[in-house]
Coordinates of N, CA and C in Angstrom, one line a residue:
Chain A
X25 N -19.2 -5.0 -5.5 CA -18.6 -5.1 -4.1 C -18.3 -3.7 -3.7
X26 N -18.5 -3.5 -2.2 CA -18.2 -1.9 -1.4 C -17.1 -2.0 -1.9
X27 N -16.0 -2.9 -1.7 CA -14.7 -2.4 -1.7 C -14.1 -2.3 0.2
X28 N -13.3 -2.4 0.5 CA -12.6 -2.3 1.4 C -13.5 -1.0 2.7
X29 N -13.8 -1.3 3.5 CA -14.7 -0.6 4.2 C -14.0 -0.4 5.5
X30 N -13.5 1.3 5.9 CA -13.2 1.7 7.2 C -13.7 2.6 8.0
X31 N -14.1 2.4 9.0 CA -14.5 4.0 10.0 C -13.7 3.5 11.6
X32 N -14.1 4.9 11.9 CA -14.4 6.2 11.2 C -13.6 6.5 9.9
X33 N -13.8 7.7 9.4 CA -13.1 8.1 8.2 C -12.3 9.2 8.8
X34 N -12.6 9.7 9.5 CA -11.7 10.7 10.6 C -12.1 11.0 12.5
X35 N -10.8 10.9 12.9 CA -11.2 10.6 14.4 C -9.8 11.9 14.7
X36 N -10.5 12.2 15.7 CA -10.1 13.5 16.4 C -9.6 13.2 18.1
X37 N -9.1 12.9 18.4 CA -8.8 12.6 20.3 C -8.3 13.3 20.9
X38 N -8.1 13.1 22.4 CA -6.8 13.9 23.1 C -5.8 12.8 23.7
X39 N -5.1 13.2 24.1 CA -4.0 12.5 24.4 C -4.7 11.4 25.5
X40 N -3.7 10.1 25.3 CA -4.4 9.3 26.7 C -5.8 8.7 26.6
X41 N -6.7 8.8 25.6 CA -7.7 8.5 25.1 C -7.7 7.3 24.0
X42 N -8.8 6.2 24.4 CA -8.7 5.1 23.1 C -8.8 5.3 22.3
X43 N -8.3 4.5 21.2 CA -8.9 4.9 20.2 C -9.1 3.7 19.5
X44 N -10.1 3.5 18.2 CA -10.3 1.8 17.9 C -10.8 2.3 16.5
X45 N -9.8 1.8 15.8 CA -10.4 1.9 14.2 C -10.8 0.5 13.7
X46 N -11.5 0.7 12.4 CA -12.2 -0.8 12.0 C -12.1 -0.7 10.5
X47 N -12.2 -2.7 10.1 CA -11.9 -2.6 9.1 C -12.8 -3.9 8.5
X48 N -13.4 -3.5 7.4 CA -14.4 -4.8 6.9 C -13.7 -4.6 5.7
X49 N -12.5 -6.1 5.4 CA -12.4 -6.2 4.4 C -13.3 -6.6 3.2
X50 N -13.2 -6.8 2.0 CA -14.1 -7.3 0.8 C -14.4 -9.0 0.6
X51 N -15.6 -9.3 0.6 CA -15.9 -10.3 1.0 C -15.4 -11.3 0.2
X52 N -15.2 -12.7 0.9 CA -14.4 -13.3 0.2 C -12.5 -13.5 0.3
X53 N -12.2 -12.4 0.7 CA -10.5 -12.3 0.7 C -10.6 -12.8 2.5
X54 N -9.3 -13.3 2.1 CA -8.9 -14.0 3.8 C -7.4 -13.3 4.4
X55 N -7.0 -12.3 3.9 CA -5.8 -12.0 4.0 C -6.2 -10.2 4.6
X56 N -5.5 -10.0 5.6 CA -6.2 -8.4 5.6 C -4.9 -7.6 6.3
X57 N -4.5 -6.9 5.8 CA -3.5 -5.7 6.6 C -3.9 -4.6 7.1
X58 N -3.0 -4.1 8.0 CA -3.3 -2.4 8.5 C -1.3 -2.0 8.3
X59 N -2.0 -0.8 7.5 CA -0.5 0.5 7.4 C -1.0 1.8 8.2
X60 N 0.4 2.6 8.3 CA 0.3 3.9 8.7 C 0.8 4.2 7.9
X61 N 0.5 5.3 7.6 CA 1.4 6.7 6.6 C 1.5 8.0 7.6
X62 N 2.5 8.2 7.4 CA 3.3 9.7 8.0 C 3.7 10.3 6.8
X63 N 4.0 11.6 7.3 CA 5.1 12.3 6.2 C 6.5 12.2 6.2
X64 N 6.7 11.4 7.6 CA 7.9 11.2 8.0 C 8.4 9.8 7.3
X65 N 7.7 9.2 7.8 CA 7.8 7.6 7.3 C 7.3 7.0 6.5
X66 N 6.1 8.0 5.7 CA 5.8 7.2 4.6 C 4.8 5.8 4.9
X67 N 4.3 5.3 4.2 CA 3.4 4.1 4.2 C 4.5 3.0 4.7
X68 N 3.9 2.4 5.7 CA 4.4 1.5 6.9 C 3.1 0.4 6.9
X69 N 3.5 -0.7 7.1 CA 2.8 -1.9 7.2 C 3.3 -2.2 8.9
X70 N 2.0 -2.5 9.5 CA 1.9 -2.7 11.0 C 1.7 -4.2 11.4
X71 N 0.9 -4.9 10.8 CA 0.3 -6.2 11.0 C -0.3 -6.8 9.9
X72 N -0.3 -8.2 9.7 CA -1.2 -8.5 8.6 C -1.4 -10.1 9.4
X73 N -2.6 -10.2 8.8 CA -3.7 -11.5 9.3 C -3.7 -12.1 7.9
X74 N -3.9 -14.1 8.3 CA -4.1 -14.6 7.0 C -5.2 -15.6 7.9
X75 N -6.4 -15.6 7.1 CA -7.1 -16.4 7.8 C -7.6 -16.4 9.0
X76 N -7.7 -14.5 9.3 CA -8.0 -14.4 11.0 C -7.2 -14.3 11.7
X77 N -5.5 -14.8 11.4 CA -4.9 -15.6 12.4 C -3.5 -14.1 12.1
X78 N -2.8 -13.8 13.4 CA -1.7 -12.3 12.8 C -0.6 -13.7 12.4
X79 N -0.3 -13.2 11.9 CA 1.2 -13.7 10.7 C 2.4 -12.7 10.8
X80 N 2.0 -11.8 11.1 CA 3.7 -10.9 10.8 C 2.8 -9.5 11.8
X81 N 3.4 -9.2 12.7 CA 3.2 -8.2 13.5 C 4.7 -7.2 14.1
X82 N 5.6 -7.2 13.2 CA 6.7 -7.0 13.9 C 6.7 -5.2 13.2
X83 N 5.7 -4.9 12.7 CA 5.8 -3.3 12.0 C 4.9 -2.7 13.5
X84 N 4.2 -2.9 14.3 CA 3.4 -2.6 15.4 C 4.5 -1.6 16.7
X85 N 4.5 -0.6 16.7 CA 4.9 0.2 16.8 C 6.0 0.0 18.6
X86 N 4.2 -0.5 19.2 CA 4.6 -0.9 20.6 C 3.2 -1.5 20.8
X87 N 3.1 -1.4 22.5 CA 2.2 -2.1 23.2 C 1.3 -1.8 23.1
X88 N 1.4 0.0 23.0 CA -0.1 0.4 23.3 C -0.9 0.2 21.4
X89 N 0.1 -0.4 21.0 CA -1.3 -1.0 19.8 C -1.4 -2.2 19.4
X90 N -2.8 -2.2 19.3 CA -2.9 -3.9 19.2 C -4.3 -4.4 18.0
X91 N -4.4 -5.8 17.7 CA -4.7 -5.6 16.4 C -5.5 -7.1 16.6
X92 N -7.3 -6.9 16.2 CA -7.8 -8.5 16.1 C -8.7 -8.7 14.9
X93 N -9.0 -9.9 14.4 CA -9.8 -10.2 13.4 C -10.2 -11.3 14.1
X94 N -11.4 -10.5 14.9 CA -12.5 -11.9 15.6 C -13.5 -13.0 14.4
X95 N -13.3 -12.7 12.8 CA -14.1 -12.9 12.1 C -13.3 -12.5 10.7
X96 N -14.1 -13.6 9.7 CA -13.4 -13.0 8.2 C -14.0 -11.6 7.6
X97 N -15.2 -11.3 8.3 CA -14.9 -9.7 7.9 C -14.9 -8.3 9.1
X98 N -14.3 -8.9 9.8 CA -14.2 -8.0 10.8 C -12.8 -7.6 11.4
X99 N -11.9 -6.3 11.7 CA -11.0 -6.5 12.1 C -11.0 -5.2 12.5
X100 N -10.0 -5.0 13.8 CA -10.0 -3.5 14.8 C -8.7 -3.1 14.7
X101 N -8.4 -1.9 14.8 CA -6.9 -1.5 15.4 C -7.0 -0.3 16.6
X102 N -6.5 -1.1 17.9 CA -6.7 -0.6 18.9 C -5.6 0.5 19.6
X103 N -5.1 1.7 19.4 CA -4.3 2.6 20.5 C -5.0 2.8 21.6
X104 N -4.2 2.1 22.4 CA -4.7 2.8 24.2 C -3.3 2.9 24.9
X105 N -3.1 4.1 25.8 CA -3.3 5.3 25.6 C -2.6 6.0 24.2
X106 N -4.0 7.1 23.2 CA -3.1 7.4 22.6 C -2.5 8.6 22.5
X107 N -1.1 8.7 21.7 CA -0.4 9.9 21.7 C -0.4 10.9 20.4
X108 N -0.1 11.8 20.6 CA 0.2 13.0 19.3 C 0.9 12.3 18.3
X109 N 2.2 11.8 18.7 CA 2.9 11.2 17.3 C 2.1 10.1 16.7
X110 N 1.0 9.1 17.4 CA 0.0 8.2 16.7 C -0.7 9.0 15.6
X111 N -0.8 10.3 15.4 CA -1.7 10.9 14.0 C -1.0 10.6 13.3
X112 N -2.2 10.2 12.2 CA -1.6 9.8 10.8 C -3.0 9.0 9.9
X113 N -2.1 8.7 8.7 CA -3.4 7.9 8.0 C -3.2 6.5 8.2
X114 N -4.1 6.1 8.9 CA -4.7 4.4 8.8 C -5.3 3.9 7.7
X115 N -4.2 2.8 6.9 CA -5.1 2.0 5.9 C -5.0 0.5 6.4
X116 N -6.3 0.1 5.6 CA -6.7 -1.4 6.0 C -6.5 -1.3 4.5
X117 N -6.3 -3.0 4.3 CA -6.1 -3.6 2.9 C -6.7 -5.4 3.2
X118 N -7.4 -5.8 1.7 CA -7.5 -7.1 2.3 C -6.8 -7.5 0.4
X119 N -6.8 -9.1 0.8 CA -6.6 -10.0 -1.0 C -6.9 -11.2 -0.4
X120 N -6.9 -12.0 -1.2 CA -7.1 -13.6 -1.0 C -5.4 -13.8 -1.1
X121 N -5.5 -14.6 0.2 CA -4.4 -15.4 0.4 C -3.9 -16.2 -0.9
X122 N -2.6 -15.8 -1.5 CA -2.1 -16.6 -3.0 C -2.6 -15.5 -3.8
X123 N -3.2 -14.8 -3.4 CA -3.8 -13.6 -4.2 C -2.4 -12.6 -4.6
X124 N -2.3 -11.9 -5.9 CA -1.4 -10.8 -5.8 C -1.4 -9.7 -5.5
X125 N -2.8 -9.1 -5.4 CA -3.6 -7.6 -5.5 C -4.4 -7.3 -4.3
X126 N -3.6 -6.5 -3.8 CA -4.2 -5.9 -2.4 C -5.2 -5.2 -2.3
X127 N -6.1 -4.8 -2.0 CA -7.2 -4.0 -2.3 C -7.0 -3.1 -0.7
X128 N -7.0 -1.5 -1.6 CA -6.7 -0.6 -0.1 C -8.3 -0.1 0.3
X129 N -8.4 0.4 1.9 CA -9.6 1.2 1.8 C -9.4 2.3 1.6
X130 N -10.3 3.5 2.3 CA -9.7 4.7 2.0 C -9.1 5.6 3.4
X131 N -9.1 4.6 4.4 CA -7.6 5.4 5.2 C -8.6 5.7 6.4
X132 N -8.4 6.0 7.3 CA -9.2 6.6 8.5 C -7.8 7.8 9.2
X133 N -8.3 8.8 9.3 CA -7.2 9.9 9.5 C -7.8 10.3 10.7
X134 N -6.2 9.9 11.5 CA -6.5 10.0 13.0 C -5.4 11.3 13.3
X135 N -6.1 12.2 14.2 CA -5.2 13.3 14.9 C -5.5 13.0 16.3
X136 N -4.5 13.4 17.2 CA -4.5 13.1 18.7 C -3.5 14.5 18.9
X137 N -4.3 14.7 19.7 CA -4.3 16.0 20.6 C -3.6 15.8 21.7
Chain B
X55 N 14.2 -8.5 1.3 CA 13.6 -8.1 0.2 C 14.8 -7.1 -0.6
X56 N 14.1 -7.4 -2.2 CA 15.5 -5.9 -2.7 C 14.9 -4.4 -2.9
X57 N 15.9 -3.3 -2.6 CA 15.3 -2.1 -2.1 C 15.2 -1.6 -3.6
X58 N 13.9 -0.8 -3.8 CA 14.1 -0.1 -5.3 C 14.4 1.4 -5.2
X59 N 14.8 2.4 -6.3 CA 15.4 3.3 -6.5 C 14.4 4.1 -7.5
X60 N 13.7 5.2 -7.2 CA 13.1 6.2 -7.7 C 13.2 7.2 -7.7
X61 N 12.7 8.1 -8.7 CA 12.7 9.6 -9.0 C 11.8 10.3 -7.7
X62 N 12.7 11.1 -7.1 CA 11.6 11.5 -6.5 C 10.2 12.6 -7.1
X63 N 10.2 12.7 -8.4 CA 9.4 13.5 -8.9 C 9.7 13.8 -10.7
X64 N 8.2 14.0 -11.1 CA 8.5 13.7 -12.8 C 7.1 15.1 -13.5
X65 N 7.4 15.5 -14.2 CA 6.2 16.3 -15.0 C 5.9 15.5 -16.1
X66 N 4.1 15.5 -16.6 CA 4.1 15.1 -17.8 C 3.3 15.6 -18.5
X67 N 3.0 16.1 -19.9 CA 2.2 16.8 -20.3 C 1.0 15.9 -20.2
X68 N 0.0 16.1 -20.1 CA -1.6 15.3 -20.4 C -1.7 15.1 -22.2
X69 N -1.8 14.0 -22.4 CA -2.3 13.5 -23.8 C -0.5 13.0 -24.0
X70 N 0.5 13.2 -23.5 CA 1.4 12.4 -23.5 C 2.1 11.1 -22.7
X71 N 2.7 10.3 -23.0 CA 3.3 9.1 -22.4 C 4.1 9.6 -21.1
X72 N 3.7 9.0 -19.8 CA 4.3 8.9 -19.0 C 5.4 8.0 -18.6
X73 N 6.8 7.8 -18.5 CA 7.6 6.7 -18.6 C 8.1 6.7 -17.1
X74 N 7.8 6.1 -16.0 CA 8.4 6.2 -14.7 C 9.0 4.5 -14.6
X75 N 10.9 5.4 -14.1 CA 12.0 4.2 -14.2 C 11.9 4.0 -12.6
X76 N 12.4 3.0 -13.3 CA 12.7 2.1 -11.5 C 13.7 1.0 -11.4
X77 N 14.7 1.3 -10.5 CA 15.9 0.2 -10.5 C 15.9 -0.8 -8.9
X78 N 16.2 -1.7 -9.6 CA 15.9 -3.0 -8.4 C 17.3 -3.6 -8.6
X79 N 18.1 -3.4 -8.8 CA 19.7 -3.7 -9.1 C 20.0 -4.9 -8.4
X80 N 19.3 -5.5 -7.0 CA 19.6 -6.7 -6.4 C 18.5 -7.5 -6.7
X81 N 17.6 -7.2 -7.2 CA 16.5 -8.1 -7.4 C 16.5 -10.1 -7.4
X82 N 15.9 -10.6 -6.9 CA 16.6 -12.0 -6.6 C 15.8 -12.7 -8.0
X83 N 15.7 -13.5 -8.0 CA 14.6 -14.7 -9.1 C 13.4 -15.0 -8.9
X84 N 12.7 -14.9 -7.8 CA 11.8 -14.9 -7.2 C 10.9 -14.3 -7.0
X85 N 11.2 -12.7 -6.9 CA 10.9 -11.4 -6.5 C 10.3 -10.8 -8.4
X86 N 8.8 -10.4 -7.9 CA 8.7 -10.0 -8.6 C 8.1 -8.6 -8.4
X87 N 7.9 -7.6 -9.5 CA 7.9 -6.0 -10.0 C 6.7 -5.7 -9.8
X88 N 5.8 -5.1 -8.9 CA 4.7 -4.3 -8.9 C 4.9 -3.2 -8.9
X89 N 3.7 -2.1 -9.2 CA 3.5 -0.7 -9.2 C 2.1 -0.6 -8.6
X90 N 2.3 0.0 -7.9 CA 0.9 1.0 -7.3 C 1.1 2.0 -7.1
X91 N -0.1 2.8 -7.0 CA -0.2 4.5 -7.0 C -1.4 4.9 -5.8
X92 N -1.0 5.6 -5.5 CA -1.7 6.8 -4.5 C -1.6 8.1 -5.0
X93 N -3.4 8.2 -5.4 CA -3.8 9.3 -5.3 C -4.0 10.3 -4.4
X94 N -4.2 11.6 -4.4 CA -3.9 12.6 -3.1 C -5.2 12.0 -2.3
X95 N -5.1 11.8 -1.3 CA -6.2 11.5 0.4 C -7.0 10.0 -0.1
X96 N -6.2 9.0 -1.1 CA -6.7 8.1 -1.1 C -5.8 7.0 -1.0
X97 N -6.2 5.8 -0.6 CA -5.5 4.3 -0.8 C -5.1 4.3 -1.9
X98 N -3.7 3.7 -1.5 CA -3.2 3.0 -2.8 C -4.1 2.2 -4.0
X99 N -3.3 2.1 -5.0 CA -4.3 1.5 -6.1 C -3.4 0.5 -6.4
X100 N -3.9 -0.8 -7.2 CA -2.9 -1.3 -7.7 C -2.9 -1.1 -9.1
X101 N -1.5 -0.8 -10.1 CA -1.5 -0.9 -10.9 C -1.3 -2.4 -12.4
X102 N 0.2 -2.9 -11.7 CA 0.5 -3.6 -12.5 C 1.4 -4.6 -12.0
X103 N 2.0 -5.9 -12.3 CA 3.0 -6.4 -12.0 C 3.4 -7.4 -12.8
X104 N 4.9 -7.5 -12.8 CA 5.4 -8.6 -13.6 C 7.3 -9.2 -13.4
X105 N 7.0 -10.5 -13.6 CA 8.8 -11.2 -13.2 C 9.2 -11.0 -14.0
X106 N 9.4 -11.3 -15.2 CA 10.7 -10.9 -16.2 C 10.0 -10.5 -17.7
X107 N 8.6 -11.2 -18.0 CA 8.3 -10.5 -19.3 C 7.2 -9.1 -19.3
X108 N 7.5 -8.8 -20.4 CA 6.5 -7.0 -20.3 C 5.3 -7.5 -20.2
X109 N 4.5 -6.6 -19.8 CA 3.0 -6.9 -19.2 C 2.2 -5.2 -19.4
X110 N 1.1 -6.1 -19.8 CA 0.0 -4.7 -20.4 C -1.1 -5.1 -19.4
X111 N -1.8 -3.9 -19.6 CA -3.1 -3.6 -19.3 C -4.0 -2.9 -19.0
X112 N -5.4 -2.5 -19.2 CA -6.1 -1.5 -19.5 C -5.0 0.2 -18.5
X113 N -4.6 -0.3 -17.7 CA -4.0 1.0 -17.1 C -2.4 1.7 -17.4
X114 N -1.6 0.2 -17.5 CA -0.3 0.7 -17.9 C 0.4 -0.4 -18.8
X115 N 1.7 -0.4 -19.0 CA 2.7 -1.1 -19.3 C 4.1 -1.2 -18.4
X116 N 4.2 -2.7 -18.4 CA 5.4 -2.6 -17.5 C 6.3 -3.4 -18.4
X117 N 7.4 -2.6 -18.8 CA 8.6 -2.8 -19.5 C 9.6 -3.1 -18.3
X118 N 10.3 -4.5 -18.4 CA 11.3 -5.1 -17.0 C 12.6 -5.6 -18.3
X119 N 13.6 -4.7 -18.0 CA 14.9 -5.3 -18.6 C 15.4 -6.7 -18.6
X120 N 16.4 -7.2 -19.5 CA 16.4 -8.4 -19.6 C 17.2 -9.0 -18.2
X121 N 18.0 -8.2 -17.7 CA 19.2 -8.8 -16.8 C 17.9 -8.7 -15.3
X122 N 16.9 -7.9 -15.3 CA 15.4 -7.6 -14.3 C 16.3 -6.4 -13.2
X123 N 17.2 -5.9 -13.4 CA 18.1 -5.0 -12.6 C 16.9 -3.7 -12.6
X124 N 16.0 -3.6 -13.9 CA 15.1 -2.2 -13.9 C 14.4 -2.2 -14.5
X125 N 13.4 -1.2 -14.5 CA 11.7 -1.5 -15.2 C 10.9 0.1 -15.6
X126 N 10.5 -0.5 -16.4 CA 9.8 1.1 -16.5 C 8.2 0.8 -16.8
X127 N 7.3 1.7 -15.6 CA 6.1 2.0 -16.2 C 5.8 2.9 -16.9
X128 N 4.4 2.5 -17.9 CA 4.2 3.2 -19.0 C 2.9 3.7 -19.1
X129 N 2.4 5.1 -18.7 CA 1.0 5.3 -18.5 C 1.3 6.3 -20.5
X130 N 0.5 5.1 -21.4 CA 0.1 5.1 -22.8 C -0.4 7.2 -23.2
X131 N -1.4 7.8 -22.4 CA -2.0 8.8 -22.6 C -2.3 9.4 -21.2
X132 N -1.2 10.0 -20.5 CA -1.3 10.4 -19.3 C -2.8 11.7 -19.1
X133 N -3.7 11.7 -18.2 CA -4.4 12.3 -17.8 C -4.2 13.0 -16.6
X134 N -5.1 14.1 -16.5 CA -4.7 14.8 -15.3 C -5.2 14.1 -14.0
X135 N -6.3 12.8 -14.0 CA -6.3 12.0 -13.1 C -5.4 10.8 -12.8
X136 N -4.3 11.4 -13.7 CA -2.9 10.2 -13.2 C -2.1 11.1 -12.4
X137 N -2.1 12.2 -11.6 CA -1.4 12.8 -11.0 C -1.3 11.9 -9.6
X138 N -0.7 11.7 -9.2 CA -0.2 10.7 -8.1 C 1.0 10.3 -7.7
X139 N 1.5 9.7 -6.5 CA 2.3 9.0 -6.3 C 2.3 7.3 -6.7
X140 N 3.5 7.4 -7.5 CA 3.4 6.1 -7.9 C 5.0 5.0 -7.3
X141 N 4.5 4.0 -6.9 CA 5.4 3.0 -5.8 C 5.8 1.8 -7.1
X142 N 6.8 1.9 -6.9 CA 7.8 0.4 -7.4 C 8.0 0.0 -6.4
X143 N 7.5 -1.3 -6.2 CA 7.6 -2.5 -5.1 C 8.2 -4.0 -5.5
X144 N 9.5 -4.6 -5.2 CA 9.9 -5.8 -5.6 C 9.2 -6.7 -4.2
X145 N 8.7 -7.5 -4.7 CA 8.1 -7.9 -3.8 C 8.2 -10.4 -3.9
X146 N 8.8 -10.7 -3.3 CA 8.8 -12.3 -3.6 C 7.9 -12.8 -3.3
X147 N 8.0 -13.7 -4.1 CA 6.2 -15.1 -4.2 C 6.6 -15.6 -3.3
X148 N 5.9 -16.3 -2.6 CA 5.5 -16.8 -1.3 C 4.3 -17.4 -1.6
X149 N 3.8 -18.9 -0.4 CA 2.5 -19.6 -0.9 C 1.7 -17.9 -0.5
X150 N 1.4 -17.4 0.3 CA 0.7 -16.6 0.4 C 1.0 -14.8 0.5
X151 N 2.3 -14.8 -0.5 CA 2.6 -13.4 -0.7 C 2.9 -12.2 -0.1
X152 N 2.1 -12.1 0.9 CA 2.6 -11.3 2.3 C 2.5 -9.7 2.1
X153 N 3.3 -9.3 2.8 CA 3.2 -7.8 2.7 C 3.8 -7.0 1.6
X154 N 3.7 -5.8 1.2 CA 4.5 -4.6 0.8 C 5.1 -3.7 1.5
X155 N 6.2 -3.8 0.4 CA 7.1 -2.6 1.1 C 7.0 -1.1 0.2
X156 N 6.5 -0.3 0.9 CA 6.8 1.1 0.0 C 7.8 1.8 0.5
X157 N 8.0 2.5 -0.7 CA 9.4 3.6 -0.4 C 9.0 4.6 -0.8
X158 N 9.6 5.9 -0.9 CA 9.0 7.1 -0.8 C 8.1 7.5 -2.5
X159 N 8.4 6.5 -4.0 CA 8.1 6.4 -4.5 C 8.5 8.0 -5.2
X160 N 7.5 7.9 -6.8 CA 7.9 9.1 -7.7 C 6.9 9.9 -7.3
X161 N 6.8 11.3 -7.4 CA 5.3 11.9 -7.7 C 5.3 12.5 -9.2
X162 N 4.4 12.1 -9.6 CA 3.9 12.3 -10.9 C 3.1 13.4 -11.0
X163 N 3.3 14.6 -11.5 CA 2.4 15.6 -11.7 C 1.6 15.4 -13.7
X164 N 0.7 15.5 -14.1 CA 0.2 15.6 -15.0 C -0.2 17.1 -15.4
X165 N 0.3 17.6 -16.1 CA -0.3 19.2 -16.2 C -0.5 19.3 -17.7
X166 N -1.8 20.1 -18.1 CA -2.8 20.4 -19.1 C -2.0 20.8 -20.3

């Protein structure tokens, strides 16, 4: 198995600009998260889906981000408009629901200008 | 959830035992002991976890006190590819487990 699949792997923007990261978790798992990491804050959990469906979205910063899994291996994380303090590292993670072990990808590192 | 308590930082020689403590002092009955690690510009890994008895495996040992208040992982023959940050996570079962919480965790240097 790939293993946990994100792109971009690095995105570059300016301020006020979309931005849409993606996440194909590992086939099979029904459970999928997105974190941020800062240096400030450290690894932060944003949203997590079970079954497609969000379950816990109360780590989502504000409005301007939003988060879908149209499919069991498909899922987005959307900033519109984005800002400077949005830079950071994006990870996606998936496991089988009942599962213990989260499987990370390897981050999509976003700067906004 | 119960908040855990780490070193912010540890040296270890390479070809020696790495011992990283961790206290969970409120820990409930439910809640049980992971470790994962983040390597530098990569996702977390998982390493290990366990409720109240020791637990091995090809990567570490997790030694959890009897009263579960604290735990220590045990990397057997530290390498210089164990340099990382490594996270103690209490985390409770649930039908479906749910999220992680990290905290600023140890960093682990391995040096030659």
């Amino acid at each position: 198995d790939a293993g946990v699949i994100q792109s971009p792997r690095h995105e570059v923007t300016e301020m006020g600009q979309e931005v849409t990261l993606r996440c194909k978790p590992i086939s099979g798992h029904n459970s999928l998260f997105w974190y941020r990491q800062t240096m400030m804050r450290g690894l932060e959990l944003l949203i997590y889906f079970n079954n497609n469906v969000p379950i816990d979205d109360s780590g989502m910063p504000e409005d301007r981000f939003s988060a879908k899994m149209p499919n069991a291996s498909f899922s987005t994380l959307k900033i519109q408009p984005s800002e400077p303090r949005d830079s950071a590292v994006y990870f996606c993670a998936s496991s089988l629901m009942g599962g213990e072990t989260q499987y990370f990808g390897p981050g999509t590192r976003l700067l906004v200008l | 959830d119960a908040k855990t308590t780490q070193p912010p930082s540890m040296d270890c020689a390479e070809g020696r035992a790495a011992n990283l403590p961790c206290n969970h002092s409120t820990i409930s009955g439910n809640e049980y002991v992971y470790w994962y690690r983040q390597i530098h510009s990569q996702g977390p890994q998982y390493i290990i976890h366990g409720l109240k008895n020791n637990e091995t495996n090809e990567m570490a040992s997790l030694i959890i006190t009897e009263d579960r208040k604290s735990s220590t992982l045990i990397l057997p023959h530290a390498t210089l590819r164990d340099t990382a940050v490594y996270y103690c996570i209490v985390r409770p079962k649930t039908d479906s487990w749910g999220k992680l919480q990290f905290g600023a965790g140890t960093q682990v240097v391995v040096t030659p």
